[in-house]
Amino acid sequence: MFLSNDITQNTEMLDRHVVQPADPQHPTILSTEDLHVYYGKKEAIAEGDLRFASNQITALIGPSGSGKSTFLRSLNRMNDRIATVTGRIMYRGVDINQPDIDVYEMRRRVGMVFQRPNPFAKSIYDNIAFALRLRGVTDKHALDEIVETSLKQAALWNQVKDDLNKSALALSGGQAQRLCIARAIAVKPDILLLDEPASALDPVSTSQLEDTLLELKQHYSIIIVTHNMQQAGRISEYTAFFNQGRVLEYDTTSHIFTNPQVQVTSDYVSGNFG
Amino acid sequence: MINPKTQNKIAIGTLYGVAGLVVLILMALLGYILISGLPQLSWHFLTAPAKAFLKGGGVGIQLYNSFYLLILAMLISFPIALGAAIYLYEYAKDNWVTTTIRTAIEILSSLPSVVVGLFGFLFFVVKLNLGFSILSGAFALTFFNLPLLTRSIEDSLRTIDTTQREGGLALGLSRWETVTRVILPAAVPSILTGVILSAGRVFGEAAALIYTAGQSAPALDFTDWNPFNISSPLNPMRPAETLAVHIWKINSEGIMPDAKAISSGSSAVLVLAILLFNFAARYLGKRLYKRLTSA
Ligand SMILES: Nc1ncnc2c1ncn2[C@@H]1O[C@H](COP(=O)(O)OP(=O)(O)O)[C@@H](O)[C@H]1O
Ligand SMILES: [Mg+2]
């Protein structure tokens, strides 16, 4: 199923080990080639070369400051104006890291959910509907329907269906984060990028969020940054381990956790540092 | 060496004392103005025109002029301040141009208003030949108000978390759409509060107006709303003494027999109006914020 060599525990561990997913059922939907990211002169990502499988969950793990967020934010050009990103980001055969790409359209295909829930100071309904209205969806029935399906997919519909006109700022943290997911999927993306989406949530909300992500991967390809190793283990098919701006190891999640090939990965997933 | 607990107590005691003193002085001032002024107030006083030599004049025209100037000044300065604040906070990069603009705003906001008034006199009244007029006054007030309002709106934008901007951009909105559809609506309560507070400042301003809007209040015909007629309340080219200027003028050269009473009454009106602005700012800001954040 993978290009991986036979897994024999090396006594001498490698310093880098990247096995790209190659599952014909889940073809690559997004890939980075020779990606470098600089904040001013400081290089935050040196050579990121990763392929992401469609309709799967890929986890990005690694110590704080290793460049996970920087990498993720480069994928939908959220680092424009903040950092310099060189290299290619291939999405459906197009390099979306080119200057002449329609960034606004691209970001609707590659949605993003942030670490801290950031619902807008609008009603629950408008949080989802207003971006659609701006893009010309004005039919009330169409909007109602999108709002409902998005909220259902984000597993929030039952809790808010009678309060759609209430302010989204009154939602609890977990609900607010679900609303942000609903908002992101309402514009019908292919890919969802999530940067530690559960780090501000309590354990119950976190576990609900994980269930939701497992549901969502039927419709979306998910890339999630997490500092929670159990979470990566529970929900992701693939895991990339970042350290000091480089991807040290990339493989199936089970390999990363049970049989890491790189000493640093091994230390990290067993909790010896990070 | 005193122990930390005593030290703490002394510090808190001192702070309370200072704060109490400030409040006391303020109350005494307000109390004095209101006690000596309120008895002068009557419908007649608030609506009748002023009299130069005789008893029994009112401040109707001055009061009207104050509001008219305030509205004009706000109509001119708010859009400019909003644009400047959006540019500075949402778009401008941190380079020398931005730094220069910020420094200019800083300096403008610390100019004594009498200097703004003299500049207004030389530039608007004399150079642009606008004469002592509402328009000259409104421009001078704009200069006076613009830096403070710009900074206040910028501060309002700053209170909106960057995650809100990223949220908008991540949905595929342009920066402009994000600012106008996400950030500004969220900042409205705070912007409104700032606008009303600055309105209070503008309303009480005298020095910037003495040589621009002038010190005379020609009679107005409140049935004539053609802005081109000289006695029309809407005419922006007529000289227009405001309430604050009136107080200054009566106290320096008032020759009517009841000058003292009129000055006290006018001061009370001015103070009440400014208090009203302040309370309105708090009330409206809070209410709007509630409406945005709860049901
Ligand atoms: N906006 C920024 N400007 C400058 N340096 C940044 C910025 N954001 C992140 N960095 C730096 O880039 C490196 C990677 O950070 P980040 O991507 O946030 O790591 P992670 O998400 O893995 O914790 C860190 O050294 C961090 O200090
Ligand atoms: Mg991060």
XYZ file of C-alpha atoms and ligand atoms in Angstrom:
597
model
C 0.000 0.000 0.000
C 2.910 2.347 0.619
C 6.263 2.858 -0.933
C 7.689 1.994 2.430
C 10.540 -0.480 2.686
C 10.016 -3.449 4.836
C 9.848 -2.270 8.350
C 12.783 -3.707 10.161
C 13.765 -1.894 13.268
C 17.000 -0.157 12.504
C 19.402 -0.014 15.337
C 21.096 2.834 13.539
C 18.318 5.349 13.094
C 18.098 7.579 10.050
C 18.130 11.338 10.293
C 15.261 11.682 7.828
C 12.580 9.320 6.668
C 9.839 10.379 4.283
C 7.376 7.938 2.793
C 4.745 9.612 0.652
C 1.242 8.133 0.629
C 0.539 6.102 -2.478
C -2.907 4.717 -2.081
C -4.790 4.650 -5.382
C -8.068 4.947 -3.521
C -6.956 8.251 -2.087
C -4.962 10.030 -4.777
C -2.822 13.021 -3.900
C -4.878 16.188 -3.737
C -2.237 18.623 -2.582
C 1.526 18.502 -2.580
C 4.383 20.792 -1.753
C 7.627 20.778 -3.653
C 10.778 22.367 -2.362
C 8.839 24.671 -0.080
C 10.811 27.276 1.859
C 9.314 29.920 4.101
C 11.188 32.957 5.369
C 10.182 35.516 7.969
C 12.407 38.334 6.797
C 15.797 36.658 6.574
C 14.934 33.914 9.040
C 14.119 30.598 7.426
C 11.176 28.945 9.193
C 10.568 26.102 6.741
C 13.448 24.506 4.871
C 12.406 22.072 2.177
C 8.921 20.852 2.843
C 8.077 18.113 0.335
C 4.851 16.439 1.274
C 1.993 14.842 -0.585
C -1.448 14.793 0.971
C -3.957 12.064 0.269
C -7.525 13.014 -0.560
C -10.303 12.207 1.906
C -7.847 11.279 4.591
C -6.660 13.033 7.706
C -3.023 14.006 7.836
C -1.606 15.170 11.143
C 1.308 17.567 11.480
C 3.074 17.092 14.782
C 6.291 18.385 16.276
C 7.639 20.568 19.043
C 6.469 24.122 19.483
C 8.198 26.462 17.051
C 9.057 23.670 14.619
C 7.143 25.355 11.802
C 3.850 23.445 11.713
C 1.675 26.551 11.639
C 4.000 28.274 9.206
C 3.761 25.312 6.869
C 0.000 24.993 7.189
C -0.619 28.696 6.661
C 1.476 28.627 3.522
C -0.861 26.056 1.995
C -3.712 28.552 1.574
C -1.495 31.608 1.240
C -2.387 32.985 4.664
C 1.280 33.907 4.931
C 1.032 36.378 2.061
C 2.276 39.744 3.331
C 3.721 38.047 6.422
C 6.344 35.700 5.058
C 8.107 34.854 1.817
C 7.129 31.452 0.508
C 9.162 29.873 -2.301
C 8.626 26.557 -4.031
C 5.540 24.978 -5.487
C 2.224 24.054 -3.912
C 0.401 21.830 -6.376
C -3.369 21.603 -6.137
C -5.202 19.811 -8.921
C -2.277 20.309 -11.254
C -1.950 24.022 -10.575
C 0.806 25.708 -8.625
C -1.187 27.856 -6.203
C 1.941 29.545 -4.939
C 2.175 31.644 -8.094
C 1.536 35.371 -7.903
C -1.185 35.359 -10.565
C -3.376 32.814 -8.781
C -6.784 34.105 -7.656
C -6.019 33.815 -3.957
C -9.594 34.550 -2.890
C -11.004 31.753 -5.026
C -8.219 29.413 -3.946
C -8.919 30.044 -0.251
C -12.491 28.976 -0.790
C -11.192 25.668 -2.093
C -8.695 25.341 0.734
C -10.504 26.346 3.919
C -8.951 26.998 7.284
C -9.949 26.703 10.929
C -7.817 28.372 13.557
C -6.515 27.578 16.981
C -8.778 29.975 18.808
C -12.431 29.867 17.716
C -13.061 33.130 15.855
C -16.773 33.469 15.140
C -17.706 36.876 13.742
C -19.765 39.357 15.743
C -22.838 38.375 13.763
C -25.723 35.969 14.149
C -25.041 32.262 13.831
C -26.876 32.295 10.528
C -24.933 35.244 9.154
C -21.612 33.797 10.208
C -22.215 31.128 7.600
C -24.333 32.993 5.079
C -22.543 36.295 4.685
C -19.533 35.027 2.746
C -21.948 33.249 0.406
C -24.012 36.393 -0.062
C -20.868 38.291 -0.976
C -20.324 35.741 -3.728
C -23.776 36.197 -5.133
C -25.819 33.503 -3.394
C -28.847 35.588 -2.488
C -31.680 33.094 -2.775
C -33.098 32.658 0.710
C -33.920 28.977 0.230
C -30.493 28.164 -1.114
C -28.871 29.985 1.815
C -31.117 28.276 4.358
C -30.196 24.945 2.920
C -26.455 25.569 2.914
C -26.598 26.876 6.477
C -28.468 23.779 7.575
C -26.235 21.238 5.833
C -23.059 22.961 6.991
C -24.246 23.046 10.576
C -25.308 19.418 10.352
C -21.944 18.373 8.962
C -20.257 20.259 11.770
C -22.599 18.503 14.252
C -23.950 21.780 15.582
C -27.376 21.899 13.962
C -29.328 20.255 16.753
C -27.946 22.631 19.358
C -28.541 25.871 17.491
C -31.376 25.284 15.054
C -33.760 27.413 17.145
C -31.204 30.142 17.791
C -29.929 30.864 14.310
C -30.547 34.590 14.758
C -28.707 34.802 18.051
C -25.220 36.216 18.203
C -22.474 33.696 17.576
C -20.413 35.317 20.318
C -22.709 33.740 22.905
C -21.706 30.186 21.886
C -19.457 28.053 24.078
C -15.885 27.414 22.934
C -16.633 24.009 21.478
C -19.759 25.233 19.725
C -17.929 28.284 18.402
C -15.217 26.087 16.924
C -17.878 23.920 15.259
C -19.452 27.051 13.850
C -16.074 27.986 12.397
C -15.909 24.569 10.773
C -19.438 24.983 9.433
C -18.500 28.413 8.111
C -15.451 26.986 6.370
C -17.288 24.103 4.743
C -20.227 26.267 3.673
C -18.151 27.664 0.813
C -17.590 24.072 -0.344
C -13.849 23.558 -0.069
C -11.917 20.429 -1.058
C -9.408 20.727 1.686
C -9.715 21.757 5.318
C -6.667 23.028 7.157
C -6.949 23.043 10.941
C -4.330 24.551 13.229
C -4.636 22.986 16.682
C -8.420 23.377 16.539
C -8.975 21.676 19.879
C -6.265 23.304 21.935
C -8.701 25.791 23.496
C -11.402 23.192 24.145
C -12.277 20.973 27.083
C -11.864 17.184 26.780
C -15.519 16.501 25.970
C -15.659 19.107 23.220
C -12.327 17.837 21.941
C -13.561 14.303 21.594
C -16.751 15.508 19.885
C -14.623 17.539 17.502
C -12.537 14.476 16.681
C -15.676 12.485 15.866
C -16.800 15.296 13.615
C -13.489 15.343 11.760
C -13.705 11.595 11.216
C -17.125 12.162 9.640
C -15.920 15.088 7.579
C -13.124 13.229 5.909
C -15.691 11.515 3.682
C -16.205 14.873 2.011
C -12.989 16.749 2.642
C -9.287 16.163 2.749
C -8.073 17.219 6.157
C -4.697 18.453 7.302
C -4.530 19.100 11.020
C -1.792 20.509 13.215
C -1.930 19.064 16.688
C 0.315 19.021 19.719
C -1.727 16.179 21.120
C -0.141 12.886 20.098
C -3.096 10.793 21.203
C -5.274 12.922 18.986
C -3.033 12.353 15.992
C -3.111 8.651 16.784
C -6.876 8.554 17.082
C -7.885 10.371 13.956
C -5.157 10.535 11.345
C -4.055 8.125 8.628
C -0.761 9.918 8.023
C 1.519 11.879 10.260
C 4.327 14.266 9.469
C 6.826 15.027 12.170
C 8.278 18.535 12.031
C 11.433 19.591 13.762
C 13.302 22.877 13.362
C 11.590 23.759 10.118
C 12.100 20.395 8.473
C 9.931 17.353 7.991
C 12.014 14.691 9.677
C 9.593 11.869 9.231
C 6.435 11.292 7.231
C 4.593 8.019 7.088
C 1.407 6.316 8.116
C 0.401 7.307 11.596
C 0.759 3.774 12.854
C 4.340 3.604 11.622
C 5.226 6.926 13.145
C 3.877 5.873 16.490
C 4.889 2.256 16.653
C 8.002 2.194 14.599
C 9.617 5.581 14.089
C 12.711 5.534 11.916
C 14.262 8.723 13.174
C 15.645 9.040 16.671
C 14.144 12.509 17.238
C 10.692 11.306 16.183
C 11.011 8.389 18.508
C 11.986 10.676 21.368
C 9.137 13.044 20.585
C 6.315 10.526 20.271
C 7.451 8.744 23.390
C 7.300 12.050 25.221
C 10.996 12.479 25.860
C 11.018 16.040 24.585
C 8.802 18.673 23.064
C 11.810 48.961 57.038
C 8.025 48.699 56.998
C 6.547 45.347 56.179
C 4.941 44.742 52.753
C 1.459 44.609 54.175
C 1.664 48.059 55.752
C 3.376 49.329 52.636
C 0.503 48.008 50.552
C -2.018 49.625 52.845
C -0.261 52.988 52.679
C -0.075 52.767 48.873
C -3.751 51.916 48.529
C -4.673 54.621 51.037
C -2.708 57.213 49.086
C -4.254 56.162 45.790
C -7.743 56.307 47.234
C -6.945 59.702 48.700
C -5.728 61.102 45.384
C -8.641 59.623 43.474
C -11.057 60.945 46.072
C -9.528 64.411 45.839
C -9.896 64.451 42.059
C -13.513 63.350 42.289
C -14.142 65.954 44.992
C -12.692 68.796 42.915
C -14.711 67.657 39.920
C -17.910 67.452 41.930
C -17.291 70.876 43.459
C -16.730 72.357 40.011
C -19.787 70.715 38.517
C -21.829 71.571 41.581
C -20.819 75.227 41.424
C -21.579 75.517 37.710
C -24.914 73.760 38.005
C -26.050 75.482 41.220
C -25.314 78.931 39.899
C -26.507 78.117 36.379
C -29.604 75.958 36.690
C -31.816 78.711 38.200
C -31.204 80.813 35.056
C -32.511 78.111 32.774
C -35.937 78.503 31.250
C -37.536 77.831 27.916
C -37.151 81.505 27.156
C -33.435 81.445 27.975
C -32.839 78.393 25.761
C -34.715 79.757 22.752
C -34.601 83.568 22.780
C -31.913 85.459 20.886
C -29.227 87.254 22.849
C -29.492 90.943 23.718
C -26.455 93.177 23.570
C -27.405 95.965 26.008
C -30.589 94.899 27.742
C -31.608 92.348 30.325
C -33.404 89.143 29.479
C -31.521 87.833 26.459
C -31.312 84.126 25.731
C -28.885 81.794 24.032
C -31.185 80.171 21.450
C -29.150 81.090 18.413
C -25.851 80.200 20.061
C -27.210 76.840 21.084
C -28.456 76.175 17.575
C -25.121 77.315 16.105
C -23.233 74.951 18.396
C -25.216 71.978 17.154
C -25.095 73.018 13.517
C -21.329 73.484 13.647
C -20.937 70.206 15.474
C -22.891 68.318 12.830
C -21.034 69.964 9.955
C -17.657 69.366 11.584
C -18.554 65.719 12.199
C -19.833 65.255 8.654
C -16.499 66.489 7.340
C -14.161 64.889 9.842
C -15.730 61.462 10.373
C -15.283 60.084 6.836
C -11.721 61.415 6.675
C -10.848 60.037 10.101
C -12.436 56.685 9.278
C -10.506 56.432 6.023
C -7.256 57.460 7.661
C -7.711 55.029 10.536
C -8.547 52.138 8.203
C -5.557 52.939 6.065
C -3.197 53.265 9.009
C -4.344 50.228 10.911
C -5.500 47.797 8.245
C -3.337 48.561 5.246
C -0.243 50.614 5.982
C 3.019 48.794 6.361
C 5.399 49.831 9.071
C 7.623 52.130 7.058
C 8.706 55.759 7.112
C 5.548 56.997 5.375
C 3.347 55.537 8.090
C 5.658 56.791 10.788
C 5.538 60.271 9.289
C 1.739 60.240 9.149
C 1.499 59.014 12.714
C 3.911 61.680 13.909
C 1.919 64.339 12.056
C -1.282 63.144 13.703
C 0.460 63.111 17.064
C 1.631 66.706 16.623
C -1.721 67.893 15.285
C -3.504 66.367 18.251
C -1.286 68.209 20.694
C -1.616 71.626 19.032
C -3.324 74.112 21.342
C -6.742 74.811 19.906
C -6.081 78.553 19.831
C -3.286 77.851 17.343
C -5.699 75.811 15.244
C -8.070 78.769 15.450
C -5.449 81.268 14.297
C -4.425 78.980 11.457
C -8.082 78.681 10.522
C -8.397 82.460 10.588
C -5.395 83.011 8.307
C -6.172 80.167 5.927
C -9.938 79.732 5.707
C -11.177 83.159 6.729
C -8.573 85.315 4.991
C -6.767 83.280 2.355
C -9.732 81.257 1.067
C -11.938 84.258 1.684
C -14.606 82.297 3.527
C -14.957 85.074 6.083
C -16.160 84.539 9.634
C -18.530 81.751 8.827
C -19.922 78.414 9.875
C -17.845 76.851 7.117
C -14.575 78.354 8.380
C -15.500 77.210 11.853
C -16.380 73.719 10.694
C -13.030 73.404 8.907
C -11.160 74.626 11.970
C -13.059 72.144 14.136
C -12.204 69.432 11.635
C -8.514 70.213 12.097
C -9.021 70.170 15.819
C -11.021 66.961 15.780
C -9.387 64.914 13.026
C -6.285 63.683 14.853
C -8.153 62.694 17.983
C -10.928 61.006 16.066
C -8.482 59.150 13.824
C -6.659 57.829 16.828
C -9.858 56.867 18.558
C -11.104 54.941 15.520
C -7.719 53.306 15.137
C -7.940 52.219 18.755
C -11.387 50.795 18.066
C -10.014 48.778 15.150
C -7.203 47.582 17.378
C -9.680 46.093 19.832
C -10.890 43.697 17.133
C -8.773 40.586 17.315
C -6.510 39.678 14.369
C -8.147 36.256 14.349
C -11.265 38.007 13.016
C -9.288 39.328 10.066
C -7.745 35.937 9.411
C -11.203 34.399 9.636
C -12.428 36.694 6.891
C -9.416 36.160 4.656
C -9.591 32.391 5.122
C -13.133 32.446 3.737
C -11.823 33.967 0.544
C -12.798 37.559 1.318
C -10.524 40.335 0.117
C -8.939 42.605 2.689
C -11.448 45.315 1.843
C -14.382 42.937 2.251
C -12.927 41.721 5.519
C -12.559 45.261 6.833
C -15.984 46.455 5.726
C -18.002 43.298 6.429
C -16.278 41.817 9.468
C -14.111 44.348 11.247
C -16.134 47.558 10.973
C -19.457 46.017 12.059
C -17.720 44.514 15.078
C -16.040 47.829 15.876
C -19.193 49.950 15.532
C -20.013 50.172 19.269
C -16.530 51.317 20.131
C -16.275 53.685 17.144
C -19.616 55.209 18.063
C -18.487 55.787 21.630
C -15.381 57.547 20.353
C -17.380 59.701 17.951
C -19.803 60.850 20.645
C -17.020 61.595 23.099
C -15.212 63.659 20.490
C -18.508 65.381 19.734
C -18.566 66.470 23.362
C -15.092 67.948 22.999
C -16.010 69.738 19.777
C -19.221 71.056 21.298
C -17.361 72.760 24.127
C -14.558 74.143 21.977
C -14.201 77.937 21.969
C -10.649 78.950 21.109
C -10.662 77.358 17.647
C -13.892 79.171 16.788
C -13.391 82.721 18.033
C -11.535 83.795 14.880
C -13.183 81.399 12.441
C -16.895 81.087 13.066
C -16.787 84.538 14.583
C -18.216 86.193 17.640
C -21.520 87.435 16.364
C -24.832 85.654 16.123
C -27.022 87.392 13.546
C -30.719 86.851 13.968
C -32.054 83.720 12.341
C -35.390 83.133 10.736
C -36.323 79.568 11.644
C -38.975 79.471 8.953
C -36.467 80.037 6.159
C -34.630 76.825 5.269
C -33.087 78.063 2.032
C -29.355 77.768 2.751
C -28.592 80.697 0.412
C -30.556 83.238 2.433
C -28.528 85.170 4.942
C -30.960 84.699 7.797
C -31.501 81.017 7.099
C -30.319 78.713 9.904
C -28.801 76.458 7.262
C -26.694 79.145 5.615
C -23.090 78.006 6.067
C -21.582 81.357 5.120
C -23.002 83.392 8.000
C -20.982 84.164 11.122
C -22.050 81.978 13.994
C -21.159 82.502 17.609
C -21.474 79.256 19.536
C -22.394 78.742 23.160
C -18.803 78.257 24.280
C -17.686 81.384 22.406
C -20.637 83.243 23.885
C -19.495 82.422 27.398
C -16.018 83.629 26.617
C -17.343 86.809 25.040
C -19.781 87.725 27.799
C -17.082 87.283 30.381
C -14.568 89.395 28.530
C -16.762 92.175 27.174
C -20.382 91.554 28.090
C -22.174 94.832 28.796
C -25.726 93.612 29.328
C -26.862 94.084 32.935
C -27.471 90.375 33.499
C -24.145 89.246 31.969
C -23.219 87.194 35.015
C -26.503 85.317 35.055
C -26.343 84.611 31.312
C -22.797 83.373 31.612
C -23.759 81.048 34.475
C -26.799 79.783 32.601
C -24.800 79.194 29.399
C -22.114 77.324 31.329
C -24.735 75.085 32.865
C -26.220 74.344 29.429
C -22.777 73.556 28.040
C -21.880 71.277 30.924
C -25.223 69.507 30.756
C -24.851 68.964 27.011
C -21.375 67.515 27.405
C -22.495 65.278 30.268
C -25.313 64.133 28.050
C -22.849 63.280 25.268
C -20.761 61.265 27.672
C -23.641 59.303 29.105
C -25.085 58.734 25.645
C -21.723 57.406 24.505
C -21.588 54.898 27.326
C -25.178 53.879 27.024
C -25.242 53.462 23.256
C -21.866 51.726 23.170
C -22.935 49.234 25.815
C -26.297 48.633 24.215
C -24.888 48.058 20.779
C -22.258 45.756 22.169
C -24.901 43.760 23.994
C -26.956 43.473 20.857
C -23.962 42.158 19.001
C -22.847 39.688 21.615
C -26.025 38.261 23.077
C -29.442 37.364 21.782
N 4.735 36.098 12.117
C 5.979 35.649 12.385
N 7.050 36.470 12.246
C 8.299 36.031 12.514
N 8.599 34.785 12.902
C 7.586 33.909 13.058
C 6.225 34.298 12.814
N 5.427 33.226 13.048
C 6.257 32.227 13.423
N 7.549 32.630 13.435
C 8.734 31.801 13.768
O 8.772 30.710 12.893
C 9.103 29.525 13.586
C 8.004 28.494 13.398
O 6.845 28.944 14.093
P 5.450 28.207 13.963
O 5.202 27.896 12.550
O 4.440 29.048 14.648
O 5.714 26.877 14.784
P 4.677 25.841 15.402
O 3.332 26.102 14.833
O 5.238 24.515 15.028
O 4.715 26.033 16.868
C 9.314 29.915 15.029
O 10.688 30.086 15.240
C 8.581 31.221 15.157
O 9.211 32.033 16.110
Mg 1.503 26.663 15.838
